[in-house]
CSV table of C-alpha atoms and ligand atoms in Angstrom, one decimal:
chain,number,residue,atom,x,y,z
A,1035,MET,CA,-27.8,47.0,12.4
A,1036,SER,CA,-24.7,45.2,11.3
A,1037,HIS,CA,-22.5,47.9,12.8
A,1038,LEU,CA,-24.1,47.3,16.2
A,1039,GLU,CA,-23.5,43.5,15.8
A,1040,LEU,CA,-19.9,44.1,14.7
A,1041,ARG,CA,-19.2,46.1,17.8
A,1042,LYS,CA,-20.4,43.3,20.0
A,1043,LEU,CA,-17.5,41.1,18.8
A,1044,PRO,CA,-14.8,40.9,21.5
A,1045,SER,CA,-11.1,41.5,20.6
A,1046,VAL,CA,-8.6,38.7,20.3
A,1047,ASP,CA,-6.9,39.9,23.4
A,1048,ARG,CA,-10.1,39.8,25.3
A,1049,LEU,CA,-10.9,36.3,24.2
A,1050,LEU,CA,-7.3,35.1,25.1
A,1051,GLN,CA,-8.1,35.9,28.7
A,1052,GLU,CA,-10.9,33.2,28.8
A,1053,PRO,CA,-10.0,29.9,30.5
A,1054,ALA,CA,-10.8,27.9,27.3
A,1055,ALA,CA,-8.2,30.1,25.4
A,1056,GLN,CA,-5.7,29.8,28.2
A,1057,ALA,CA,-6.1,26.0,28.1
A,1058,ALA,CA,-5.7,26.0,24.3
A,1059,ARG,CA,-2.5,28.0,24.6
A,1060,GLY,CA,-1.1,25.3,26.9
A,1061,ALA,CA,-1.9,22.6,24.4
A,1062,TYR,CA,-1.2,24.4,21.0
A,1063,GLY,CA,1.0,27.4,21.9
A,1064,HIS,CA,0.2,31.1,21.8
A,1065,GLU,CA,0.7,31.7,18.0
A,1066,LEU,CA,-1.7,28.9,16.8
A,1067,THR,CA,-4.3,29.8,19.4
A,1068,ALA,CA,-4.3,33.5,18.6
A,1069,GLN,CA,-4.5,32.7,14.8
A,1070,ALA,CA,-7.5,30.4,15.4
A,1071,LEU,CA,-9.2,33.2,17.3
A,1072,ARG,CA,-8.5,35.7,14.5
A,1073,GLU,CA,-10.0,33.2,12.0
A,1074,ALA,CA,-13.0,32.6,14.2
A,1075,LEU,CA,-13.6,36.4,14.5
A,1076,ASP,CA,-13.1,36.9,10.7
A,1077,ALA,CA,-15.6,34.2,10.0
A,1078,ALA,CA,-18.1,35.9,12.4
A,1079,ARG,CA,-17.6,39.3,10.8
A,1080,GLN,CA,-18.2,37.7,7.3
A,1081,ALA,CA,-21.4,36.2,8.5
A,1082,ILE,CA,-22.6,39.5,10.0
A,1083,LEU,CA,-21.8,41.6,6.9
A,1084,ALA,CA,-22.8,39.1,4.2
A,1085,GLU,CA,-25.7,37.3,5.8
A,1086,GLY,CA,-26.9,39.8,8.4
A,1087,ARG,CA,-26.4,37.2,11.2
A,1088,PRO,CA,-26.1,38.3,14.8
A,1089,ALA,CA,-22.8,38.3,16.6
A,1090,PRO,CA,-21.9,34.9,18.1
A,1091,SER,CA,-21.4,34.7,21.9
A,1092,PRO,CA,-17.8,34.5,23.3
A,1093,GLY,CA,-18.6,30.8,24.1
A,1094,ALA,CA,-19.4,30.1,20.5
A,1095,LEU,CA,-16.3,31.9,19.3
A,1096,LEU,CA,-14.2,29.8,21.7
A,1097,GLU,CA,-15.8,26.6,20.4
A,1098,GLU,CA,-15.1,27.7,16.9
A,1099,MET,CA,-11.4,28.3,17.9
A,1100,ALA,CA,-11.2,24.8,19.4
A,1101,GLN,CA,-12.6,23.2,16.3
A,1102,ARG,CA,-10.1,25.1,14.1
A,1103,LEU,CA,-7.2,24.1,16.3
A,1104,ARG,CA,-8.3,20.4,16.2
A,1105,ALA,CA,-8.6,20.5,12.4
A,1106,ALA,CA,-5.2,22.3,11.9
A,1107,THR,CA,-3.3,19.8,14.1
A,1108,GLU,CA,-5.1,16.5,13.4
A,1109,PRO,CA,-2.8,14.3,11.2
A,1110,THR,CA,-4.4,13.8,7.8
A,1111,LEU,CA,-3.0,10.2,7.8
A,1112,GLN,CA,-5.4,8.3,10.0
A,1113,PRO,CA,-5.9,4.6,10.9
A,1114,VAL,CA,-8.6,2.8,9.0
A,1115,ILE,CA,-10.2,-0.5,9.7
A,1116,ASN,CA,-10.1,-2.4,6.4
A,1117,ALA,CA,-13.3,-4.4,6.2
A,1118,THR,CA,-13.2,-4.6,2.4
A,1119,GLY,CA,-11.8,-8.1,2.3
A,1120,VAL,CA,-9.1,-6.9,-0.1
A,1121,ILE,CA,-6.0,-8.1,1.6
A,1122,VAL,CA,-3.3,-6.0,-0.2
A,1123,HIS,CA,-5.4,-2.8,-0.6
A,1124,THR,CA,-3.1,-0.2,-2.2
A,1125,ASN,CA,-5.4,2.7,-1.2
A,1126,LEU,CA,-5.5,1.6,2.4
A,1127,GLY,CA,-1.7,1.2,2.7
A,1128,ARG,CA,-1.1,-2.3,1.4
A,1129,ALA,CA,0.5,-4.7,3.9
A,1130,PRO,CA,0.0,-4.3,7.7
A,1131,LEU,CA,3.3,-5.2,9.4
A,1132,SER,CA,4.1,-8.0,11.9
A,1133,ASP,CA,4.7,-7.1,15.5
A,1134,GLU,CA,8.4,-7.9,15.0
A,1135,ALA,CA,8.7,-5.7,11.9
A,1136,ARG,CA,7.0,-2.8,13.8
A,1137,ALA,CA,9.3,-3.2,16.8
A,1138,ALA,CA,12.4,-3.3,14.5
A,1139,MET,CA,11.2,-0.1,12.7
A,1140,GLN,CA,10.6,1.7,16.0
A,1141,ALA,CA,14.1,0.8,17.3
A,1142,ALA,CA,15.7,1.9,14.0
A,1143,GLY,CA,13.8,5.1,13.9
A,1144,GLY,CA,14.3,6.1,17.5
A,1145,GLY,CA,18.1,5.7,17.7
A,1146,TYR,CA,21.3,5.4,15.8
A,1147,SER,CA,22.3,2.2,14.0
A,1148,ASN,CA,25.2,0.7,11.9
A,1149,LEU,CA,23.2,1.6,8.8
A,1150,GLU,CA,26.3,2.6,6.9
A,1151,TYR,CA,29.0,1.7,9.4
A,1152,ASP,CA,31.1,-1.5,9.6
A,1153,LEU,CA,31.3,-2.2,13.3
A,1154,GLU,CA,34.1,-4.8,12.9
A,1155,ALA,CA,36.3,-2.5,10.8
A,1156,GLY,CA,35.3,0.8,12.5
A,1157,GLN,CA,34.7,2.5,9.2
A,1158,ARG,CA,32.1,3.4,6.6
A,1159,GLY,CA,30.0,0.5,5.4
A,1160,SER,CA,27.1,0.1,3.0
A,1161,ARG,CA,23.3,0.3,3.8
A,1162,TYR,CA,22.8,-2.3,1.0
A,1163,VAL,CA,24.3,-5.2,3.0
A,1164,HIS,CA,21.5,-5.4,5.5
A,1165,ALA,CA,18.9,-7.5,3.6
A,1166,VAL,CA,21.3,-9.2,1.2
A,1167,ASP,CA,22.1,-12.4,3.1
A,1168,LEU,CA,18.4,-12.9,3.9
A,1169,LEU,CA,17.4,-12.4,0.2
A,1170,ARG,CA,20.1,-14.7,-1.0
A,1171,ARG,CA,19.2,-17.5,1.3
A,1172,LEU,CA,15.4,-17.1,0.6
A,1173,THR,CA,15.6,-16.8,-3.2
A,1174,GLY,CA,18.8,-18.6,-4.1
A,1175,ALA,CA,20.1,-15.5,-6.0
A,1176,GLU,CA,23.7,-14.6,-6.0
A,1177,ASP,CA,23.1,-11.0,-4.9
A,1178,ALA,CA,20.4,-8.5,-4.0
A,1179,LEU,CA,19.6,-4.8,-3.8
A,1180,VAL,CA,16.8,-2.9,-2.1
A,1181,VAL,CA,15.4,0.4,-3.3
A,1182,ASN,CA,12.3,2.6,-2.6
A,1183,ASN,CA,9.7,0.5,-4.4
A,1184,ASN,CA,9.2,-1.9,-7.3
A,1185,ALA,CA,8.6,1.0,-9.7
A,1186,ALA,CA,12.0,2.3,-8.8
A,1187,ALA,CA,13.5,-1.2,-9.1
A,1188,VAL,CA,12.2,-1.6,-12.7
A,1189,LEU,CA,13.3,2.0,-13.6
A,1190,LEU,CA,16.8,1.3,-12.2
A,1191,CYS,CA,17.2,-2.1,-14.0
A,1192,LEU,CA,16.2,-0.5,-17.3
A,1193,THR,CA,18.3,2.6,-16.9
A,1194,ALA,CA,21.5,0.8,-15.8
A,1195,LEU,CA,21.3,-2.0,-18.3
A,1196,ALA,CA,19.5,-0.5,-21.3
A,1197,ARG,CA,19.7,3.3,-21.5
A,1198,GLY,CA,20.0,4.4,-25.1
A,1199,ARG,CA,19.4,0.9,-26.4
A,1200,GLU,CA,16.5,-1.4,-27.0
A,1201,VAL,CA,14.4,-3.7,-24.7
A,1202,VAL,CA,12.1,-6.3,-26.1
A,1203,ILE,CA,8.8,-7.0,-24.5
A,1204,SER,CA,5.6,-8.8,-25.5
A,1205,ARG,CA,2.5,-6.6,-26.4
A,1206,GLY,CA,0.5,-8.7,-23.9
A,1207,GLN,CA,2.7,-7.3,-21.1
A,1208,LEU,CA,2.5,-3.6,-21.7
A,1209,VAL,CA,0.4,-3.1,-18.6
A,1210,GLU,CA,-0.8,-0.2,-16.5
A,1211,ILE,CA,-0.6,-1.2,-12.9
A,1212,GLY,CA,-2.5,1.7,-11.4
A,1213,GLY,CA,-1.4,4.9,-9.7
A,1214,GLY,CA,0.0,5.8,-13.2
A,1215,PHE,CA,2.7,3.1,-13.4
A,1216,ARG,CA,2.6,2.2,-17.1
A,1217,ILE,CA,5.4,0.0,-18.4
A,1218,PRO,CA,5.9,1.9,-21.7
A,1219,GLU,CA,6.2,5.2,-19.8
A,1220,VAL,CA,8.7,3.8,-17.3
A,1221,MET,CA,10.7,2.6,-20.3
A,1222,ALA,CA,10.6,6.0,-21.8
A,1223,VAL,CA,11.8,7.6,-18.6
A,1224,SER,CA,14.7,5.1,-18.3
A,1225,GLY,CA,15.9,6.1,-21.8
A,1226,ALA,CA,15.5,2.5,-23.0
A,1227,ARG,CA,13.7,2.1,-26.3
A,1228,LEU,CA,10.7,-0.2,-26.3
A,1229,VAL,CA,10.4,-2.9,-28.9
A,1230,GLU,CA,7.0,-4.5,-28.8
A,1231,VAL,CA,6.6,-8.0,-30.2
A,1232,GLY,CA,3.7,-10.4,-30.7
A,1233,THR,CA,0.1,-9.4,-30.4
A,1234,THR,CA,-2.1,-8.5,-27.5
A,1235,ASN,CA,-3.1,-12.1,-26.9
A,1236,ARG,CA,-0.3,-14.2,-28.3
A,1237,THR,CA,3.5,-13.9,-28.4
A,1238,HIS,CA,5.9,-16.6,-29.5
A,1239,LEU,CA,9.6,-17.2,-29.0
A,1240,ARG,CA,10.2,-16.4,-32.7
A,1241,ASP,CA,8.7,-13.0,-32.2
A,1242,TYR,CA,11.5,-12.2,-29.7
A,1243,GLN,CA,14.1,-13.9,-31.8
A,1244,GLU,CA,13.2,-11.7,-34.9
A,1245,ALA,CA,13.4,-8.5,-32.8
A,1246,ILE,CA,16.9,-9.1,-31.5
A,1247,ARG,CA,19.6,-6.9,-33.2
A,1248,PRO,CA,22.9,-5.3,-32.1
A,1249,GLU,CA,21.0,-2.4,-30.4
A,1250,THR,CA,19.1,-4.9,-28.1
A,1251,ALA,CA,20.2,-4.6,-24.5
A,1252,ALA,CA,17.7,-6.8,-22.6
A,1253,LEU,CA,14.6,-8.9,-22.7
A,1254,LEU,CA,11.9,-7.9,-20.3
A,1255,ARG,CA,9.0,-9.9,-18.9
A,1256,VAL,CA,6.3,-8.1,-16.8
A,1257,HIS,CA,3.7,-9.8,-14.7
A,1258,ALA,CA,0.2,-9.0,-15.9
A,1259,SER,CA,-0.7,-8.2,-12.2
A,1260,ASN,CA,-4.3,-6.8,-12.4
A,1261,PHE,CA,-5.8,-8.5,-15.5
A,1262,ARG,CA,-6.0,-12.0,-16.8
A,1263,GLN,CA,-5.7,-13.4,-20.3
A,1264,ILE,CA,-8.1,-16.2,-21.1
A,1265,GLY,CA,-9.0,-17.9,-24.3
A,1266,PHE,CA,-6.7,-18.1,-27.3
A,1267,THR,CA,-3.5,-16.8,-25.6
A,1268,ALA,CA,0.2,-17.6,-25.5
A,1269,GLN,CA,3.1,-16.2,-23.7
A,1270,VAL,CA,6.7,-17.4,-23.8
A,1271,SER,CA,7.9,-19.1,-20.6
A,1272,LEU,CA,10.7,-17.5,-18.6
A,1273,ALA,CA,12.9,-20.6,-19.2
A,1274,ASP,CA,12.6,-20.1,-23.0
A,1275,LEU,CA,13.3,-16.4,-22.7
A,1276,VAL,CA,16.4,-17.1,-20.6
A,1277,ALA,CA,17.7,-19.7,-23.1
A,1278,LEU,CA,17.2,-17.1,-25.9
A,1279,GLY,CA,18.9,-14.4,-23.9
A,1280,ARG,CA,21.9,-16.7,-23.2
A,1281,GLU,CA,22.2,-17.5,-26.9
A,1282,HIS,CA,22.5,-13.8,-27.7
A,1283,GLY,CA,24.4,-12.7,-24.5
A,1284,LEU,CA,21.3,-10.7,-23.3
A,1285,PRO,CA,20.1,-10.2,-19.7
A,1286,VAL,CA,16.5,-11.1,-18.9
A,1287,ILE,CA,14.7,-8.8,-16.5
A,1288,ASP,CA,11.7,-10.3,-14.8
A,1289,ASP,CA,9.3,-7.8,-13.1
A,1290,LEU,CA,7.2,-10.1,-10.9
A,1291,GLY,CA,5.1,-7.2,-9.5
A,1292,SER,CA,3.9,-8.7,-6.3
A,1293,GLY,CA,6.1,-11.7,-6.3
A,1294,THR,CA,5.8,-14.2,-3.5
A,1295,LEU,CA,8.1,-16.4,-1.5
A,1296,LEU,CA,5.4,-18.9,-0.5
A,1297,ASP,CA,3.2,-21.1,-2.7
A,1298,THR,CA,-0.3,-19.7,-3.0
A,1299,ARG,CA,-1.9,-22.9,-4.2
A,1300,PRO,CA,-2.4,-24.6,-0.8
A,1301,PHE,CA,-4.8,-21.8,0.0
A,1302,GLY,CA,-7.1,-22.5,-3.0
A,1303,LEU,CA,-5.5,-19.8,-5.1
A,1304,ALA,CA,-4.0,-20.0,-8.5
A,1305,TYR,CA,-0.2,-20.2,-8.9
A,1306,GLU,CA,1.5,-16.9,-8.3
A,1307,PRO,CA,5.1,-16.9,-9.6
A,1308,ARG,CA,7.5,-17.3,-6.7
A,1309,VAL,CA,10.7,-15.3,-6.7
A,1310,GLN,CA,12.8,-18.4,-6.2
A,1311,ASP,CA,11.2,-19.9,-9.3
A,1312,SER,CA,12.3,-17.0,-11.5
A,1313,VAL,CA,15.8,-17.2,-10.0
A,1314,GLN,CA,15.9,-20.9,-10.6
A,1315,ALA,CA,14.8,-20.4,-14.2
A,1316,GLY,CA,17.8,-18.2,-14.7
A,1317,ALA,CA,16.4,-14.6,-14.9
A,1318,THR,CA,19.3,-12.1,-14.7
A,1319,LEU,CA,17.3,-9.7,-12.5
A,1320,VAL,CA,14.0,-10.3,-10.7
A,1321,THR,CA,12.1,-7.3,-9.2
A,1322,PHE,CA,9.2,-7.4,-6.8
A,1323,SER,CA,7.5,-5.3,-4.1
A,1324,GLY,CA,8.1,-5.3,-0.4
A,1325,ASP,CA,4.5,-4.5,0.5
A,1326,LYS,CA,2.4,-6.7,-1.6
A,1327,LEU,CA,2.4,-10.5,-1.0
A,1328,LEU,CA,5.8,-10.3,0.8
A,1329,GLY,CA,3.9,-8.5,3.6
A,1330,GLY,CA,6.6,-6.0,4.6
A,1331,PRO,CA,7.1,-2.3,4.3
A,1332,GLN,CA,7.2,-0.4,1.0
A,1333,ALA,CA,10.3,-1.4,-0.9
A,1334,GLY,CA,11.5,-2.6,-4.2
A,1335,LEU,CA,13.5,-5.8,-4.1
A,1336,ILE,CA,16.0,-6.8,-6.9
A,1337,VAL,CA,17.6,-10.2,-6.8
A,1338,GLY,CA,19.8,-11.8,-9.4
A,1339,ALA,CA,23.2,-12.3,-10.9
A,1340,ALA,CA,26.2,-10.8,-9.0
A,1341,ASP,CA,27.6,-8.8,-12.0
A,1342,ALA,CA,24.2,-7.3,-12.9
A,1343,ILE,CA,23.5,-6.3,-9.3
A,1344,ALA,CA,27.0,-4.8,-9.1
A,1345,ARG,CA,26.2,-2.6,-12.1
A,1346,LEU,CA,23.0,-1.4,-10.4
A,1347,ARG,CA,24.7,-0.7,-7.1
A,1348,LYS,CA,27.2,1.6,-8.9
A,1349,HIS,CA,24.6,3.5,-10.9
A,1350,PRO,CA,24.0,7.1,-9.6
A,1351,LEU,CA,20.2,6.6,-9.8
A,1352,THR,CA,20.5,4.0,-6.9
A,1353,ARG,CA,21.4,6.9,-4.6
A,1354,ALA,CA,18.3,8.8,-5.6
A,1355,LEU,CA,16.1,5.7,-5.1
A,1356,ARG,CA,17.7,4.6,-1.9
A,1357,VAL,CA,15.8,2.9,0.9
A,1358,ASP,CA,15.4,4.4,4.4
A,1359,LYS,CA,16.8,2.8,7.6
A,1360,VAL,CA,13.4,2.3,9.1
A,1361,THR,CA,12.2,0.4,6.0
A,1362,LEU,CA,15.4,-1.8,6.0
A,1363,ALA,CA,14.8,-2.7,9.6
A,1364,GLY,CA,11.1,-3.7,8.9
A,1365,LEU,CA,12.1,-5.6,5.8
A,1366,ALA,CA,14.8,-7.6,7.5
A,1367,ALA,CA,12.4,-8.5,10.3
A,1368,THR,CA,9.8,-9.6,7.7
A,1369,LEU,CA,12.2,-11.7,5.8
A,1370,GLY,CA,13.3,-13.3,9.0
A,1371,HIS,CA,9.8,-14.7,9.4
A,1372,TYR,CA,10.2,-16.6,6.1
A,1373,LEU,CA,13.7,-17.8,7.0
A,1374,ARG,CA,12.4,-19.3,10.3
A,1375,GLY,CA,9.4,-20.8,8.6
A,1376,GLN,CA,7.0,-18.6,10.5
A,1377,ALA,CA,5.6,-16.4,7.8
A,1378,LEU,CA,2.1,-17.9,8.0
A,1379,GLU,CA,1.8,-17.2,11.7
A,1380,LYS,CA,3.6,-13.9,11.9
A,1381,ILE,CA,2.9,-11.9,8.7
A,1382,PRO,CA,-0.6,-10.4,8.7
A,1383,VAL,CA,-1.0,-10.7,4.9
A,1384,TRP,CA,-0.4,-14.5,5.1
A,1385,ARG,CA,-2.5,-14.9,8.3
A,1386,MET,CA,-5.3,-13.3,6.3
A,1387,ILE,CA,-4.8,-15.6,3.3
A,1388,ALA,CA,-4.6,-18.6,5.5
A,1389,ALA,CA,-7.6,-17.7,7.7
A,1390,ARG,CA,-9.9,-20.7,8.0
A,1391,PRO,CA,-13.5,-20.2,6.8
A,1392,GLU,CA,-14.9,-21.5,10.1
A,1393,ASP,CA,-12.9,-18.9,12.0
A,1394,LEU,CA,-14.1,-16.1,9.7
A,1395,ALA,CA,-17.7,-17.3,10.1
A,1396,ARG,CA,-17.4,-17.4,13.9
A,1397,ARG,CA,-16.1,-13.8,13.9
A,1398,ALA,CA,-18.7,-12.5,11.6
A,1399,GLU,CA,-21.4,-14.2,13.6
A,1400,ALA,CA,-20.0,-12.8,16.9
A,1401,TRP,CA,-20.1,-9.3,15.4
A,1402,ALA,CA,-23.7,-9.8,14.2
A,1403,ALA,CA,-24.8,-11.1,17.7
A,1404,ARG,CA,-23.2,-8.1,19.5
A,1405,LEU,CA,-24.8,-5.7,17.0
A,1406,GLN,CA,-28.3,-7.4,17.4
A,1407,ALA,CA,-28.0,-7.0,21.1
A,1408,LEU,CA,-27.5,-3.3,20.4
A,1409,GLY,CA,-30.6,-3.2,18.3
A,1410,VAL,CA,-28.9,-3.3,14.9
A,1411,ALA,CA,-30.5,-5.6,12.3
A,1412,ALA,CA,-27.2,-7.4,11.3
A,1413,THR,CA,-26.9,-10.8,9.7
A,1414,THR,CA,-24.1,-12.8,8.0
A,1415,TRP,CA,-23.8,-13.8,4.3
A,1416,ALA,CA,-21.4,-16.0,2.4
A,1417,GLY,CA,-19.0,-13.8,0.4
A,1418,GLU,CA,-15.6,-13.6,-1.3
A,1419,SER,CA,-12.4,-11.9,-0.3
A,1420,THR,CA,-9.6,-11.1,-2.7
A,1421,VAL,CA,-5.8,-10.8,-2.5
A,1422,GLY,CA,-5.5,-7.5,-4.3
A,1423,GLY,CA,-2.3,-5.5,-4.9
A,1424,GLY,CA,-2.0,-6.6,-8.5
A,1425,SER,CA,-1.6,-10.3,-7.6
A,1426,LEU,CA,-3.9,-13.1,-8.5
A,1427,PRO,CA,-6.6,-11.2,-10.5
A,1428,GLY,CA,-9.9,-12.9,-10.5
A,1429,GLU,CA,-9.0,-15.2,-7.7
A,1430,THR,CA,-11.2,-15.2,-4.6
A,1431,LEU,CA,-11.2,-16.8,-1.1
A,1432,PRO,CA,-14.5,-17.8,0.5
A,1433,THR,CA,-15.4,-15.8,3.5
A,1434,ARG,CA,-18.4,-14.9,5.8
A,1435,LEU,CA,-19.5,-11.2,5.7
A,1436,LEU,CA,-21.3,-9.2,8.3
A,1437,ALA,CA,-24.2,-7.8,6.2
A,1438,LEU,CA,-26.5,-4.8,7.1
A,1439,PRO,CA,-29.4,-5.2,4.7
A,1440,GLY,CA,-32.4,-2.8,4.8
A,1441,LEU,CA,-30.2,0.2,5.5
A,1442,PRO,CA,-29.2,2.8,2.9
A,1443,ALA,CA,-25.8,1.3,2.0
A,1444,GLU,CA,-24.2,4.4,0.5
A,1445,ALA,CA,-25.2,6.6,3.4
A,1446,LEU,CA,-24.1,4.1,6.0
A,1447,ALA,CA,-20.7,3.6,4.2
A,1448,ARG,CA,-20.2,7.4,4.3
A,1449,ARG,CA,-20.9,7.5,8.0
A,1450,LEU,CA,-18.5,4.7,8.7
A,1451,ARG,CA,-15.8,6.4,6.6
A,1452,ARG,CA,-16.2,9.6,8.6
A,1453,GLY,CA,-16.0,7.8,12.0
A,1454,ARG,CA,-12.8,7.6,14.1
A,1455,PRO,CA,-11.4,5.1,13.4
A,1456,ALA,CA,-12.8,5.1,9.9
A,1457,VAL,CA,-14.2,1.8,8.7
A,1458,VAL,CA,-14.2,1.0,5.0
A,1459,GLY,CA,-16.5,-1.8,3.8
A,1460,ARG,CA,-18.0,-3.0,0.6
A,1461,ILE,CA,-21.5,-2.9,-0.9
A,1462,VAL,CA,-22.9,-6.2,-2.0
A,1463,GLU,CA,-26.5,-6.5,-3.3
A,1464,ASP,CA,-27.3,-3.0,-2.0
A,1465,ALA,CA,-26.2,-3.9,1.5
A,1466,LEU,CA,-23.1,-2.7,3.3
A,1467,CYS,CA,-20.9,-5.7,4.1
A,1468,LEU,CA,-17.9,-6.0,6.3
A,1469,ASP,CA,-15.4,-8.8,5.8
A,1470,PRO,CA,-13.6,-10.1,8.9
A,1471,ARG,CA,-10.7,-11.5,6.9
A,1472,THR,CA,-8.9,-8.1,6.6
A,1473,VAL,CA,-10.0,-6.7,10.1
A,1474,LEU,CA,-7.0,-7.1,12.4
A,1475,PRO,CA,-7.7,-9.3,15.5
A,1476,ASP,CA,-7.6,-6.4,18.0
A,1477,GLN,CA,-10.1,-4.3,16.0
A,1478,ASP,CA,-13.3,-6.3,16.8
A,1479,ASP,CA,-14.5,-4.0,19.6
A,1480,ALA,CA,-13.8,-0.8,17.6
A,1481,LEU,CA,-15.6,-2.2,14.6
A,1482,VAL,CA,-18.7,-3.2,16.5
A,1483,ALA,CA,-18.8,0.2,18.2
A,1484,ALA,CA,-18.3,2.0,14.9
A,1485,VAL,CA,-21.1,0.1,13.2
A,1486,ALA,CA,-23.5,0.6,16.2
A,1487,ALA,CA,-22.7,4.4,16.3
A,1488,ALA,CA,-23.2,4.8,12.5
A,1489,VAL,CA,-26.5,2.9,12.4
A,1490,ASN,CA,-27.9,4.6,15.5
A,1491,GLY,CA,-26.8,8.0,14.1
A,1492,MET,CA,-28.8,7.3,10.9
A,1493,ASN,CA,-31.9,6.3,12.8
A,1494,THR,CA,-31.6,9.5,14.9
A,1495,ASP,CA,-31.2,11.7,11.9
A,1496,GLU,CA,-34.2,10.2,10.2
A,1497,GLN,CA,-36.6,11.0,13.1
B,2615,PLP,C1,2.8,-3.3,-8.4
B,2615,PLP,C2,3.6,-3.5,-9.5
B,2615,PLP,C3,4.7,-2.6,-9.8
B,2615,PLP,C4,4.9,-1.4,-8.9
B,2615,PLP,O1,5.3,-1.8,-7.6
B,2615,PLP,P1,5.4,-0.7,-6.4
B,2615,PLP,O2,6.1,-1.5,-5.3
B,2615,PLP,O3,4.0,-0.4,-6.1
B,2615,PLP,O4,6.2,0.4,-6.9
B,2615,PLP,C5,5.5,-2.8,-10.9
B,2615,PLP,N1,5.3,-3.8,-11.7
B,2615,PLP,C6,4.3,-4.7,-11.5
B,2615,PLP,C7,4.1,-5.8,-12.5
B,2615,PLP,C8,3.4,-4.6,-10.4
B,2615,PLP,O5,2.4,-5.5,-10.2
């Protein structure tokens, strides 16, 4: 029986003559198409022998070929509509970029540039000059350096300044950021020895003072990022650490994590340390991320004293952690928005932070009305967005959510994740909710269509 079925299977060569296979060869090339047909035939043979299934028709084999070709060539990195209300969402790629940053990155990526070429002198230049002036103007620092990300920035600072020696840090700041970035482990990799002082909840200036000895190379402060200390707590101010460092001739490294150039308080958020405040307080080196509250591409920014930055620039590790031309172009364009005082209008992260509650409500209600017209029982609820990205833990911004109560939230969420584009929302009180704050302005139509398709798909499956 199975022998008869096996003999019904056509050959690869025979299938390659079919119009569908000819079209696939045009789109994917001969090799990939033939491979997909071999795989489809192998799968059919398996099904016949192992499960006693009948041989599929040539049409079914060609359909299987087309599916395999699509799966093999579809990029795994796909656009996602972020309806979670978490603005700097690390798993969803952190900061979306401004139009100007994207244009600059496209131009840098598609052609040659003076990345490491001095056009005036007609000779080799340095890639590290490109964001320096902008960063100096914006932060007041003497000099600046850009590397791959903030984890790299911290690693570089510790390696260049403290390898084989000791770095003093408060026990309240030995944080794990997520994605495996743990301060004690980074210090171990850098070759600097960790000297923990104080207790989990309280560290005093005298704790640092008592830890300083000839082996000490630096004092390190790390932003708590994703947790908040409340109750009986104390940390030493940066200004006091700087004064202590000066007394002993020790550099102070300040890892701000997100860092921000703008004041977060006018938006109803707590104070998030500004980079320029750390520079002003006298930190030797300040490190922060390019793609958290700054709202640019992934990068690690280091600003600070000229002699310390010069040491970093000369260190061999800098070459290994170096930043790409496309990133530099996007970063410079993003910093340009701050310099011109246009960050709030141009940078998506700040537009989202500054979004007015009445505008968010109007958008959520418009989505609900359009979905109701399509037969979906949508409504709107008051809710809360968050900044995310290891900044402002526990702080929220009031928003208006599109809510889909009465539908199985987990199943609906799964359907939305599997759609194209994928939509990621949040479950509140057993209902799937979508927050307009983090949905880009040109994604409204796609979002409404995706929700309607997902809900209708569920209703059809249930029948
Ligand atoms: C996020 C964060 C980092 C890591 O920054 P990346 O740019 O993601 O490498 C390091 N330190 C702190 C305090 C952070 O919050």
